[in-house]
Amino acid sequence: MLTGRDDVAELFVRAEQGVAGTEFHWDRAILLTNWTTYCLQIGDIDGARGHGEAAAAAARASGDDFARACTLTLWGDAEESAGLRDRARAHWTEAARILRSIGARGQYAYAALRIVCLDMAQGAVEAAENRLSELIRLADDLSADDLRAAAAILRGTLAFYGGRFSDARTIFAGVWDSPTAPLDRRAMSAVGLVAVATFGPPTPSTSDDARMWMDRAGQALDRVREPLARRAVGALLDKLDAYFKSGPSGAIGADHVQAWLSDNPSLLAGFTGVLNGPGRHR
């Protein structure tokens, strides 16, 4: 997976054949979790769901709570990618419970961020804000720059959805200007600034600002290598670009774009990087 070999799928099959039916449940759980991640990266959602379920069963058999939480997290990712949000919420909630109980605070935060994305898509604003407040405090306690940027982007998105465009602009700009924010976070903050300039109150510089941030987001995206983050940021930029080309009175109107943005937890999860799994935390 790291070297870009063409025979990764074949290697997964061979590895699974070697460990299936043995007592090495932990090893099989880790193998299947990585296979789930691989399937998500190449867009094989059915494969990700199947391997995610098998990984969770292997982790349960191993008796390792941390491994079980990791498998549940990735299985939830696969279910949400298939549009099965209730199942995803159940898996992520159980993963968060386990991780909190064993004191894995950084990993707990990334599971909780996934739930925030669902809360936002389902209009549970208060629940999303409460979870984010907790996660921002946790990021400060852990000095976790990546988590801090991820939570800030979701705070900015909540402000945008709530019509608080000035707050959203300030939050997104803070991530863009942060010297410690990872590149994929900065790319998404630029997309957020495009959205604010496009759908917020018009100003003399609105159109210029939108084009400027489109360019900056595209330049940042060119340097992002993680597949899920690239896909999420790219999808958002494509939708906004289609709106610009269509024009305010065209077939792709502002209401359509804003509804699409607010009902896409997969994209929210992708641009916050939470789909990268617990290993994202340093």
PDB file of C-alpha atoms in Angstrom:
ATOM      1  CA  MET A   1       0.000   0.000   0.000  1.00  0.00           C
ATOM      2  CA  LEU A   2       2.823   2.419   0.826  1.00  0.00           C
ATOM      3  CA  THR A   3       4.915   1.702  -2.266  1.00  0.00           C
ATOM      4  CA  GLY A   4       2.075   1.788  -4.782  1.00  0.00           C
ATOM      5  CA  ARG A   5       2.533  -1.806  -5.942  1.00  0.00           C
ATOM      6  CA  ASP A   6      -0.026  -3.058  -8.445  1.00  0.00           C
ATOM      7  CA  ASP A   7      -0.539  -6.417  -6.739  1.00  0.00           C
ATOM      8  CA  VAL A   8      -1.840  -5.152  -3.388  1.00  0.00           C
ATOM      9  CA  ALA A   9      -5.216  -6.876  -3.761  1.00  0.00           C
ATOM     10  CA  GLU A  10      -3.494 -10.186  -4.532  1.00  0.00           C
ATOM     11  CA  LEU A  11      -1.243  -9.793  -1.508  1.00  0.00           C
ATOM     12  CA  PHE A  12      -4.254  -9.228   0.736  1.00  0.00           C
ATOM     13  CA  VAL A  13      -5.853 -12.428  -0.584  1.00  0.00           C
ATOM     14  CA  ARG A  14      -2.688 -14.434   0.019  1.00  0.00           C
ATOM     15  CA  ALA A  15      -2.234 -13.027   3.511  1.00  0.00           C
ATOM     16  CA  GLU A  16      -5.847 -13.779   4.418  1.00  0.00           C
ATOM     17  CA  GLN A  17      -5.480 -17.339   3.152  1.00  0.00           C
ATOM     18  CA  GLY A  18      -2.460 -17.769   5.392  1.00  0.00           C
ATOM     19  CA  VAL A  19      -4.116 -16.568   8.601  1.00  0.00           C
ATOM     20  CA  ALA A  20      -7.808 -17.518   8.203  1.00  0.00           C
ATOM     21  CA  GLY A  21      -8.881 -20.388  10.440  1.00  0.00           C
ATOM     22  CA  THR A  22      -5.923 -19.967  12.797  1.00  0.00           C
ATOM     23  CA  GLU A  23      -5.820 -18.678  16.369  1.00  0.00           C
ATOM     24  CA  PHE A  24      -4.042 -15.494  15.250  1.00  0.00           C
ATOM     25  CA  HIS A  25      -7.191 -13.401  15.607  1.00  0.00           C
ATOM     26  CA  TRP A  26      -5.369 -10.153  16.378  1.00  0.00           C
ATOM     27  CA  ASP A  27      -3.169 -10.476  13.287  1.00  0.00           C
ATOM     28  CA  ARG A  28      -6.214 -11.181  11.143  1.00  0.00           C
ATOM     29  CA  ALA A  29      -8.051  -8.181  12.601  1.00  0.00           C
ATOM     30  CA  ILE A  30      -5.174  -5.864  11.687  1.00  0.00           C
ATOM     31  CA  LEU A  31      -4.873  -7.382   8.220  1.00  0.00           C
ATOM     32  CA  LEU A  32      -8.591  -6.964   7.539  1.00  0.00           C
ATOM     33  CA  THR A  33      -8.596  -3.417   8.906  1.00  0.00           C
ATOM     34  CA  ASN A  34      -5.896  -2.472   6.425  1.00  0.00           C
ATOM     35  CA  TRP A  35      -7.827  -4.254   3.684  1.00  0.00           C
ATOM     36  CA  THR A  36     -10.879  -2.176   4.627  1.00  0.00           C
ATOM     37  CA  THR A  37      -8.814   0.991   4.360  1.00  0.00           C
ATOM     38  CA  TYR A  38      -7.468  -0.073   0.976  1.00  0.00           C
ATOM     39  CA  CYS A  39     -10.969  -0.746  -0.346  1.00  0.00           C
ATOM     40  CA  LEU A  40     -12.163   2.665   0.858  1.00  0.00           C
ATOM     41  CA  GLN A  41      -9.241   4.336  -0.892  1.00  0.00           C
ATOM     42  CA  ILE A  42     -10.026   2.697  -4.236  1.00  0.00           C
ATOM     43  CA  GLY A  43     -13.794   3.159  -3.898  1.00  0.00           C
ATOM     44  CA  ASP A  44     -14.727  -0.502  -3.330  1.00  0.00           C
ATOM     45  CA  ILE A  45     -17.442   0.135  -0.742  1.00  0.00           C
ATOM     46  CA  ASP A  46     -18.910  -3.376  -0.769  1.00  0.00           C
ATOM     47  CA  GLY A  47     -15.463  -4.834  -0.226  1.00  0.00           C
ATOM     48  CA  ALA A  48     -14.806  -2.374   2.601  1.00  0.00           C
ATOM     49  CA  ARG A  49     -18.067  -3.314   4.313  1.00  0.00           C
ATOM     50  CA  GLY A  50     -17.337  -7.035   4.107  1.00  0.00           C
ATOM     51  CA  HIS A  51     -13.759  -6.765   5.330  1.00  0.00           C
ATOM     52  CA  GLY A  52     -14.789  -4.288   8.034  1.00  0.00           C
ATOM     53  CA  GLU A  53     -17.339  -6.706   9.456  1.00  0.00           C
ATOM     54  CA  ALA A  54     -14.848  -9.591   9.361  1.00  0.00           C
ATOM     55  CA  ALA A  55     -12.196  -7.416  11.022  1.00  0.00           C
ATOM     56  CA  ALA A  56     -14.542  -6.537  13.882  1.00  0.00           C
ATOM     57  CA  ALA A  57     -15.350 -10.220  14.420  1.00  0.00           C
ATOM     58  CA  ALA A  58     -11.646 -11.126  14.482  1.00  0.00           C
ATOM     59  CA  ALA A  59     -10.879  -8.329  16.922  1.00  0.00           C
ATOM     60  CA  ARG A  60     -13.694  -9.494  19.203  1.00  0.00           C
ATOM     61  CA  ALA A  61     -12.241 -13.005  19.119  1.00  0.00           C
ATOM     62  CA  SER A  62      -8.800 -11.629  20.003  1.00  0.00           C
ATOM     63  CA  GLY A  63     -10.086  -9.972  23.170  1.00  0.00           C
ATOM     64  CA  ASP A  64      -8.150  -6.771  22.361  1.00  0.00           C
ATOM     65  CA  ASP A  65     -10.345  -3.731  23.051  1.00  0.00           C
ATOM     66  CA  PHE A  66      -8.108  -1.290  21.204  1.00  0.00           C
ATOM     67  CA  ALA A  67      -8.070  -3.458  18.084  1.00  0.00           C
ATOM     68  CA  ARG A  68     -11.843  -3.849  18.329  1.00  0.00           C
ATOM     69  CA  ALA A  69     -12.316  -0.056  18.483  1.00  0.00           C
ATOM     70  CA  CYS A  70     -10.090   0.418  15.449  1.00  0.00           C
ATOM     71  CA  THR A  71     -12.001  -2.166  13.442  1.00  0.00           C
ATOM     72  CA  LEU A  72     -15.360  -0.697  14.443  1.00  0.00           C
ATOM     73  CA  THR A  73     -14.168   2.738  13.349  1.00  0.00           C
ATOM     74  CA  LEU A  74     -13.217   1.564   9.868  1.00  0.00           C
ATOM     75  CA  TRP A  75     -16.328  -0.604   9.569  1.00  0.00           C
ATOM     76  CA  GLY A  76     -18.365   2.486  10.387  1.00  0.00           C
ATOM     77  CA  ASP A  77     -16.527   4.381   7.652  1.00  0.00           C
ATOM     78  CA  ALA A  78     -17.525   1.705   5.163  1.00  0.00           C
ATOM     79  CA  GLU A  79     -21.153   1.699   6.280  1.00  0.00           C
ATOM     80  CA  GLU A  80     -21.415   5.485   6.083  1.00  0.00           C
ATOM     81  CA  SER A  81     -19.849   5.463   2.639  1.00  0.00           C
ATOM     82  CA  ALA A  82     -22.672   3.119   1.609  1.00  0.00           C
ATOM     83  CA  GLY A  83     -25.227   5.584   2.993  1.00  0.00           C
ATOM     84  CA  LEU A  84     -26.007   3.454   6.069  1.00  0.00           C
ATOM     85  CA  ARG A  85     -25.672   6.229   8.613  1.00  0.00           C
ATOM     86  CA  ASP A  86     -27.487   4.569  11.509  1.00  0.00           C
ATOM     87  CA  ARG A  87     -25.144   1.592  11.295  1.00  0.00           C
ATOM     88  CA  ALA A  88     -22.146   3.904  11.047  1.00  0.00           C
ATOM     89  CA  ARG A  89     -23.276   5.840  14.107  1.00  0.00           C
ATOM     90  CA  ALA A  90     -23.677   2.623  16.091  1.00  0.00           C
ATOM     91  CA  HIS A  91     -20.163   1.423  15.193  1.00  0.00           C
ATOM     92  CA  TRP A  92     -18.541   4.807  15.825  1.00  0.00           C
ATOM     93  CA  THR A  93     -20.384   5.274  19.125  1.00  0.00           C
ATOM     94  CA  GLU A  94     -19.208   1.877  20.368  1.00  0.00           C
ATOM     95  CA  ALA A  95     -15.649   2.600  19.196  1.00  0.00           C
ATOM     96  CA  ALA A  96     -15.676   5.957  21.010  1.00  0.00           C
ATOM     97  CA  ARG A  97     -16.978   4.308  24.183  1.00  0.00           C
ATOM     98  CA  ILE A  98     -14.205   1.712  24.134  1.00  0.00           C
ATOM     99  CA  LEU A  99     -11.459   4.214  23.379  1.00  0.00           C
ATOM    100  CA  ARG A 100     -12.585   6.557  26.129  1.00  0.00           C
ATOM    101  CA  SER A 101     -12.759   3.691  28.633  1.00  0.00           C
ATOM    102  CA  ILE A 102      -9.160   2.634  27.947  1.00  0.00           C
ATOM    103  CA  GLY A 103      -7.818   6.207  27.947  1.00  0.00           C
ATOM    104  CA  ALA A 104      -6.941   6.395  24.234  1.00  0.00           C
ATOM    105  CA  ARG A 105      -7.922  10.051  24.083  1.00  0.00           C
ATOM    106  CA  GLY A 106      -6.500  10.942  20.684  1.00  0.00           C
ATOM    107  CA  GLN A 107      -8.090   7.968  18.972  1.00  0.00           C
ATOM    108  CA  TYR A 108     -11.346   8.645  20.821  1.00  0.00           C
ATOM    109  CA  ALA A 109     -11.357  12.152  19.371  1.00  0.00           C
ATOM    110  CA  TYR A 110     -11.225  10.921  15.780  1.00  0.00           C
ATOM    111  CA  ALA A 111     -14.110   8.526  16.396  1.00  0.00           C
ATOM    112  CA  ALA A 112     -16.089  11.381  17.951  1.00  0.00           C
ATOM    113  CA  LEU A 113     -15.338  13.660  14.994  1.00  0.00           C
ATOM    114  CA  ARG A 114     -17.052  11.141  12.752  1.00  0.00           C
ATOM    115  CA  ILE A 115     -20.177  11.352  14.925  1.00  0.00           C
ATOM    116  CA  VAL A 116     -20.050  15.154  14.669  1.00  0.00           C
ATOM    117  CA  CYS A 117     -20.234  14.815  10.884  1.00  0.00           C
ATOM    118  CA  LEU A 118     -23.405  12.743  11.215  1.00  0.00           C
ATOM    119  CA  ASP A 119     -24.889  15.180  13.722  1.00  0.00           C
ATOM    120  CA  MET A 120     -24.298  18.030  11.295  1.00  0.00           C
ATOM    121  CA  ALA A 121     -25.820  16.193   8.341  1.00  0.00           C
ATOM    122  CA  GLN A 122     -28.870  15.303  10.415  1.00  0.00           C
ATOM    123  CA  GLY A 123     -29.381  18.819  11.738  1.00  0.00           C
ATOM    124  CA  ALA A 124     -28.436  18.036  15.346  1.00  0.00           C
ATOM    125  CA  VAL A 125     -26.594  21.331  15.730  1.00  0.00           C
ATOM    126  CA  GLU A 126     -26.511  21.463  19.529  1.00  0.00           C
ATOM    127  CA  ALA A 127     -25.130  17.931  19.783  1.00  0.00           C
ATOM    128  CA  ALA A 128     -22.460  18.738  17.178  1.00  0.00           C
ATOM    129  CA  GLU A 129     -21.451  21.941  18.966  1.00  0.00           C
ATOM    130  CA  ASN A 130     -21.221  20.176  22.334  1.00  0.00           C
ATOM    131  CA  ARG A 131     -19.029  17.405  20.934  1.00  0.00           C
ATOM    132  CA  LEU A 132     -16.790  19.920  19.162  1.00  0.00           C
ATOM    133  CA  SER A 133     -16.330  21.960  22.334  1.00  0.00           C
ATOM    134  CA  GLU A 134     -15.131  18.812  24.103  1.00  0.00           C
ATOM    135  CA  LEU A 135     -12.805  17.874  21.239  1.00  0.00           C
ATOM    136  CA  ILE A 136     -11.287  21.346  21.007  1.00  0.00           C
ATOM    137  CA  ARG A 137     -10.448  21.198  24.721  1.00  0.00           C
ATOM    138  CA  LEU A 138      -8.974  17.748  24.194  1.00  0.00           C
ATOM    139  CA  ALA A 139      -6.866  18.968  21.265  1.00  0.00           C
ATOM    140  CA  ASP A 140      -5.459  21.705  23.489  1.00  0.00           C
ATOM    141  CA  ASP A 141      -4.731  19.208  26.285  1.00  0.00           C
ATOM    142  CA  LEU A 142      -2.909  16.914  23.853  1.00  0.00           C
ATOM    143  CA  SER A 143      -1.242  19.732  21.870  1.00  0.00           C
ATOM    144  CA  ALA A 144      -2.656  17.924  18.833  1.00  0.00           C
ATOM    145  CA  ASP A 145      -2.351  20.311  15.879  1.00  0.00           C
ATOM    146  CA  ASP A 146      -4.051  17.970  13.432  1.00  0.00           C
ATOM    147  CA  LEU A 147      -7.047  17.401  15.697  1.00  0.00           C
ATOM    148  CA  ARG A 148      -7.255  21.126  16.443  1.00  0.00           C
ATOM    149  CA  ALA A 149      -7.414  21.952  12.727  1.00  0.00           C
ATOM    150  CA  ALA A 150      -9.972  19.210  12.026  1.00  0.00           C
ATOM    151  CA  ALA A 151     -12.266  20.405  14.805  1.00  0.00           C
ATOM    152  CA  ALA A 152     -11.876  24.018  13.686  1.00  0.00           C
ATOM    153  CA  ILE A 153     -12.961  23.149  10.148  1.00  0.00           C
ATOM    154  CA  LEU A 154     -16.119  21.542  11.470  1.00  0.00           C
ATOM    155  CA  ARG A 155     -16.751  24.570  13.692  1.00  0.00           C
ATOM    156  CA  GLY A 156     -16.386  26.772  10.627  1.00  0.00           C
ATOM    157  CA  THR A 157     -18.764  24.552   8.714  1.00  0.00           C
ATOM    158  CA  LEU A 158     -21.344  24.780  11.505  1.00  0.00           C
ATOM    159  CA  ALA A 159     -21.036  28.572  11.443  1.00  0.00           C
ATOM    160  CA  PHE A 160     -21.479  28.538   7.665  1.00  0.00           C
ATOM    161  CA  TYR A 161     -24.602  26.366   7.861  1.00  0.00           C
ATOM    162  CA  GLY A 162     -25.977  28.664  10.580  1.00  0.00           C
ATOM    163  CA  GLY A 163     -25.523  31.773   8.442  1.00  0.00           C
ATOM    164  CA  ARG A 164     -22.743  33.142  10.656  1.00  0.00           C
ATOM    165  CA  PHE A 165     -20.533  33.925   7.680  1.00  0.00           C
ATOM    166  CA  SER A 166     -18.167  36.299   9.478  1.00  0.00           C
ATOM    167  CA  ASP A 167     -17.447  33.649  12.128  1.00  0.00           C
ATOM    168  CA  ALA A 168     -16.984  30.999   9.440  1.00  0.00           C
ATOM    169  CA  ARG A 169     -14.564  33.215   7.520  1.00  0.00           C
ATOM    170  CA  THR A 170     -12.507  33.875  10.665  1.00  0.00           C
ATOM    171  CA  ILE A 171     -12.329  30.184  11.601  1.00  0.00           C
ATOM    172  CA  PHE A 172     -11.418  28.962   8.108  1.00  0.00           C
ATOM    173  CA  ALA A 173      -8.817  31.727   7.710  1.00  0.00           C
ATOM    174  CA  GLY A 174      -7.290  30.716  11.044  1.00  0.00           C
ATOM    175  CA  VAL A 175      -6.714  27.179   9.762  1.00  0.00           C
ATOM    176  CA  TRP A 176      -5.315  28.433   6.453  1.00  0.00           C
ATOM    177  CA  ASP A 177      -2.871  30.767   8.234  1.00  0.00           C
ATOM    178  CA  SER A 178      -1.825  28.205  10.859  1.00  0.00           C
ATOM    179  CA  PRO A 179       1.813  27.131  10.441  1.00  0.00           C
ATOM    180  CA  THR A 180       1.047  23.814  12.152  1.00  0.00           C
ATOM    181  CA  ALA A 181      -2.120  22.816  10.254  1.00  0.00           C
ATOM    182  CA  PRO A 182      -1.533  19.881   7.868  1.00  0.00           C
ATOM    183  CA  LEU A 183      -1.833  20.549   4.155  1.00  0.00           C
ATOM    184  CA  ASP A 184      -5.122  18.713   3.656  1.00  0.00           C
ATOM    185  CA  ARG A 185      -6.687  20.783   6.450  1.00  0.00           C
ATOM    186  CA  ARG A 186      -5.446  23.970   4.836  1.00  0.00           C
ATOM    187  CA  ALA A 187      -6.827  22.866   1.466  1.00  0.00           C
ATOM    188  CA  MET A 188     -10.266  22.353   2.977  1.00  0.00           C
ATOM    189  CA  SER A 189     -10.135  25.642   4.837  1.00  0.00           C
ATOM    190  CA  ALA A 190      -9.583  27.307   1.466  1.00  0.00           C
ATOM    191  CA  VAL A 191     -12.670  25.501   0.127  1.00  0.00           C
ATOM    192  CA  GLY A 192     -14.574  26.833   3.133  1.00  0.00           C
ATOM    193  CA  LEU A 193     -13.456  30.352   2.267  1.00  0.00           C
ATOM    194  CA  VAL A 194     -14.662  29.823  -1.320  1.00  0.00           C
ATOM    195  CA  ALA A 195     -18.079  28.849   0.055  1.00  0.00           C
ATOM    196  CA  VAL A 196     -18.214  31.877   2.357  1.00  0.00           C
ATOM    197  CA  ALA A 197     -17.257  34.253  -0.456  1.00  0.00           C
ATOM    198  CA  THR A 198     -19.782  32.636  -2.790  1.00  0.00           C
ATOM    199  CA  PHE A 199     -22.824  32.271  -0.536  1.00  0.00           C
ATOM    200  CA  GLY A 200     -22.240  34.879   2.151  1.00  0.00           C
ATOM    201  CA  PRO A 201     -23.348  38.524   2.001  1.00  0.00           C
ATOM    202  CA  PRO A 202     -22.078  40.116  -1.242  1.00  0.00           C
ATOM    203  CA  THR A 203     -19.237  42.627  -1.062  1.00  0.00           C
ATOM    204  CA  PRO A 204     -17.322  44.484  -3.785  1.00  0.00           C
ATOM    205  CA  SER A 205     -14.558  41.878  -3.582  1.00  0.00           C
ATOM    206  CA  THR A 206     -16.747  38.765  -3.291  1.00  0.00           C
ATOM    207  CA  SER A 207     -16.153  37.364  -6.778  1.00  0.00           C
ATOM    208  CA  ASP A 208     -12.421  38.115  -6.644  1.00  0.00           C
ATOM    209  CA  ASP A 209     -12.169  36.474  -3.222  1.00  0.00           C
ATOM    210  CA  ALA A 210     -13.962  33.360  -4.435  1.00  0.00           C
ATOM    211  CA  ARG A 211     -11.639  32.999  -7.430  1.00  0.00           C
ATOM    212  CA  MET A 212      -8.568  33.625  -5.274  1.00  0.00           C
ATOM    213  CA  TRP A 213      -9.537  30.942  -2.779  1.00  0.00           C
ATOM    214  CA  MET A 214     -10.470  28.525  -5.569  1.00  0.00           C
ATOM    215  CA  ASP A 215      -6.952  28.918  -6.926  1.00  0.00           C
ATOM    216  CA  ARG A 216      -5.364  28.492  -3.513  1.00  0.00           C
ATOM    217  CA  ALA A 217      -7.454  25.431  -2.725  1.00  0.00           C
ATOM    218  CA  GLY A 218      -6.515  23.886  -6.072  1.00  0.00           C
ATOM    219  CA  GLN A 219      -2.821  24.567  -5.517  1.00  0.00           C
ATOM    220  CA  ALA A 220      -2.969  23.005  -2.065  1.00  0.00           C
ATOM    221  CA  LEU A 221      -4.914  20.019  -3.411  1.00  0.00           C
ATOM    222  CA  ASP A 222      -2.193  19.366  -5.976  1.00  0.00           C
ATOM    223  CA  ARG A 223       0.172  18.669  -3.073  1.00  0.00           C
ATOM    224  CA  VAL A 224      -2.189  16.453  -1.017  1.00  0.00           C
ATOM    225  CA  ARG A 225      -1.337  12.785  -1.440  1.00  0.00           C
ATOM    226  CA  GLU A 226      -3.790  11.005   0.894  1.00  0.00           C
ATOM    227  CA  PRO A 227      -6.473   9.503  -1.418  1.00  0.00           C
ATOM    228  CA  LEU A 228      -9.581  10.116   0.691  1.00  0.00           C
ATOM    229  CA  ALA A 229      -8.707  13.720   1.467  1.00  0.00           C
ATOM    230  CA  ARG A 230      -7.896  14.344  -2.206  1.00  0.00           C
ATOM    231  CA  ARG A 231     -11.231  12.876  -3.251  1.00  0.00           C
ATOM    232  CA  ALA A 232     -13.223  14.911  -0.724  1.00  0.00           C
ATOM    233  CA  VAL A 233     -11.559  18.247  -1.456  1.00  0.00           C
ATOM    234  CA  GLY A 234     -11.661  17.560  -5.193  1.00  0.00           C
ATOM    235  CA  ALA A 235     -15.390  16.746  -5.093  1.00  0.00           C
ATOM    236  CA  LEU A 236     -16.154  19.965  -3.237  1.00  0.00           C
ATOM    237  CA  LEU A 237     -14.089  22.056  -5.648  1.00  0.00           C
ATOM    238  CA  ASP A 238     -15.764  20.388  -8.633  1.00  0.00           C
ATOM    239  CA  LYS A 239     -19.228  21.192  -7.266  1.00  0.00           C
ATOM    240  CA  LEU A 240     -18.313  24.826  -6.592  1.00  0.00           C
ATOM    241  CA  ASP A 241     -16.678  25.139 -10.006  1.00  0.00           C
ATOM    242  CA  ALA A 242     -19.837  23.769 -11.645  1.00  0.00           C
ATOM    243  CA  TYR A 243     -21.847  26.415  -9.799  1.00  0.00           C
ATOM    244  CA  PHE A 244     -19.550  29.189 -11.048  1.00  0.00           C
ATOM    245  CA  LYS A 245     -19.792  27.942 -14.622  1.00  0.00           C
ATOM    246  CA  SER A 246     -23.562  27.535 -14.387  1.00  0.00           C
ATOM    247  CA  GLY A 247     -24.046  31.007 -12.952  1.00  0.00           C
ATOM    248  CA  PRO A 248     -26.487  32.076 -10.202  1.00  0.00           C
ATOM    249  CA  SER A 249     -29.475  31.555 -12.508  1.00  0.00           C
ATOM    250  CA  GLY A 250     -28.189  28.327 -14.054  1.00  0.00           C
ATOM    251  CA  ALA A 251     -29.182  24.722 -13.526  1.00  0.00           C
ATOM    252  CA  ILE A 252     -26.880  24.374 -10.511  1.00  0.00           C
ATOM    253  CA  GLY A 253     -28.237  27.002  -8.144  1.00  0.00           C
ATOM    254  CA  ALA A 254     -27.008  28.138  -4.752  1.00  0.00           C
ATOM    255  CA  ASP A 255     -29.732  26.202  -2.919  1.00  0.00           C
ATOM    256  CA  HIS A 256     -28.679  23.010  -4.686  1.00  0.00           C
ATOM    257  CA  VAL A 257     -25.014  23.460  -3.791  1.00  0.00           C
ATOM    258  CA  GLN A 258     -25.687  24.397  -0.182  1.00  0.00           C
ATOM    259  CA  ALA A 259     -28.056  21.446   0.299  1.00  0.00           C
ATOM    260  CA  TRP A 260     -25.452  19.134  -1.213  1.00  0.00           C
ATOM    261  CA  LEU A 261     -22.743  20.514   1.064  1.00  0.00           C
ATOM    262  CA  SER A 262     -24.856  20.134   4.184  1.00  0.00           C
ATOM    263  CA  ASP A 263     -25.912  16.548   3.473  1.00  0.00           C
ATOM    264  CA  ASN A 264     -22.543  14.981   2.743  1.00  0.00           C
ATOM    265  CA  PRO A 265     -20.985  13.503   5.884  1.00  0.00           C
ATOM    266  CA  SER A 266     -18.630  11.429   3.719  1.00  0.00           C
ATOM    267  CA  LEU A 267     -17.139  14.626   2.355  1.00  0.00           C
ATOM    268  CA  LEU A 268     -17.034  16.230   5.783  1.00  0.00           C
ATOM    269  CA  ALA A 269     -15.250  13.171   7.139  1.00  0.00           C
ATOM    270  CA  GLY A 270     -12.880  13.141   4.205  1.00  0.00           C
ATOM    271  CA  PHE A 271     -11.789  16.734   4.457  1.00  0.00           C
ATOM    272  CA  THR A 272     -11.330  16.562   8.212  1.00  0.00           C
ATOM    273  CA  GLY A 273      -9.151  13.515   7.648  1.00  0.00           C
ATOM    274  CA  VAL A 274     -11.065  11.372  10.097  1.00  0.00           C
ATOM    275  CA  LEU A 275     -11.389   8.606   7.537  1.00  0.00           C
ATOM    276  CA  ASN A 276      -7.665   8.101   7.876  1.00  0.00           C
ATOM    277  CA  GLY A 277      -8.337   6.244  11.092  1.00  0.00           C
ATOM    278  CA  PRO A 278      -6.845   6.384  14.568  1.00  0.00           C
ATOM    279  CA  GLY A 279      -3.289   6.172  13.225  1.00  0.00           C
ATOM    280  CA  ARG A 280      -3.671   9.745  12.022  1.00  0.00           C
ATOM    281  CA  HIS A 281      -3.059  11.034  15.548  1.00  0.00           C
ATOM    282  CA  ARG A 282       0.574  11.711  16.360  1.00  0.00           C
TER     283      ARG A 282
END
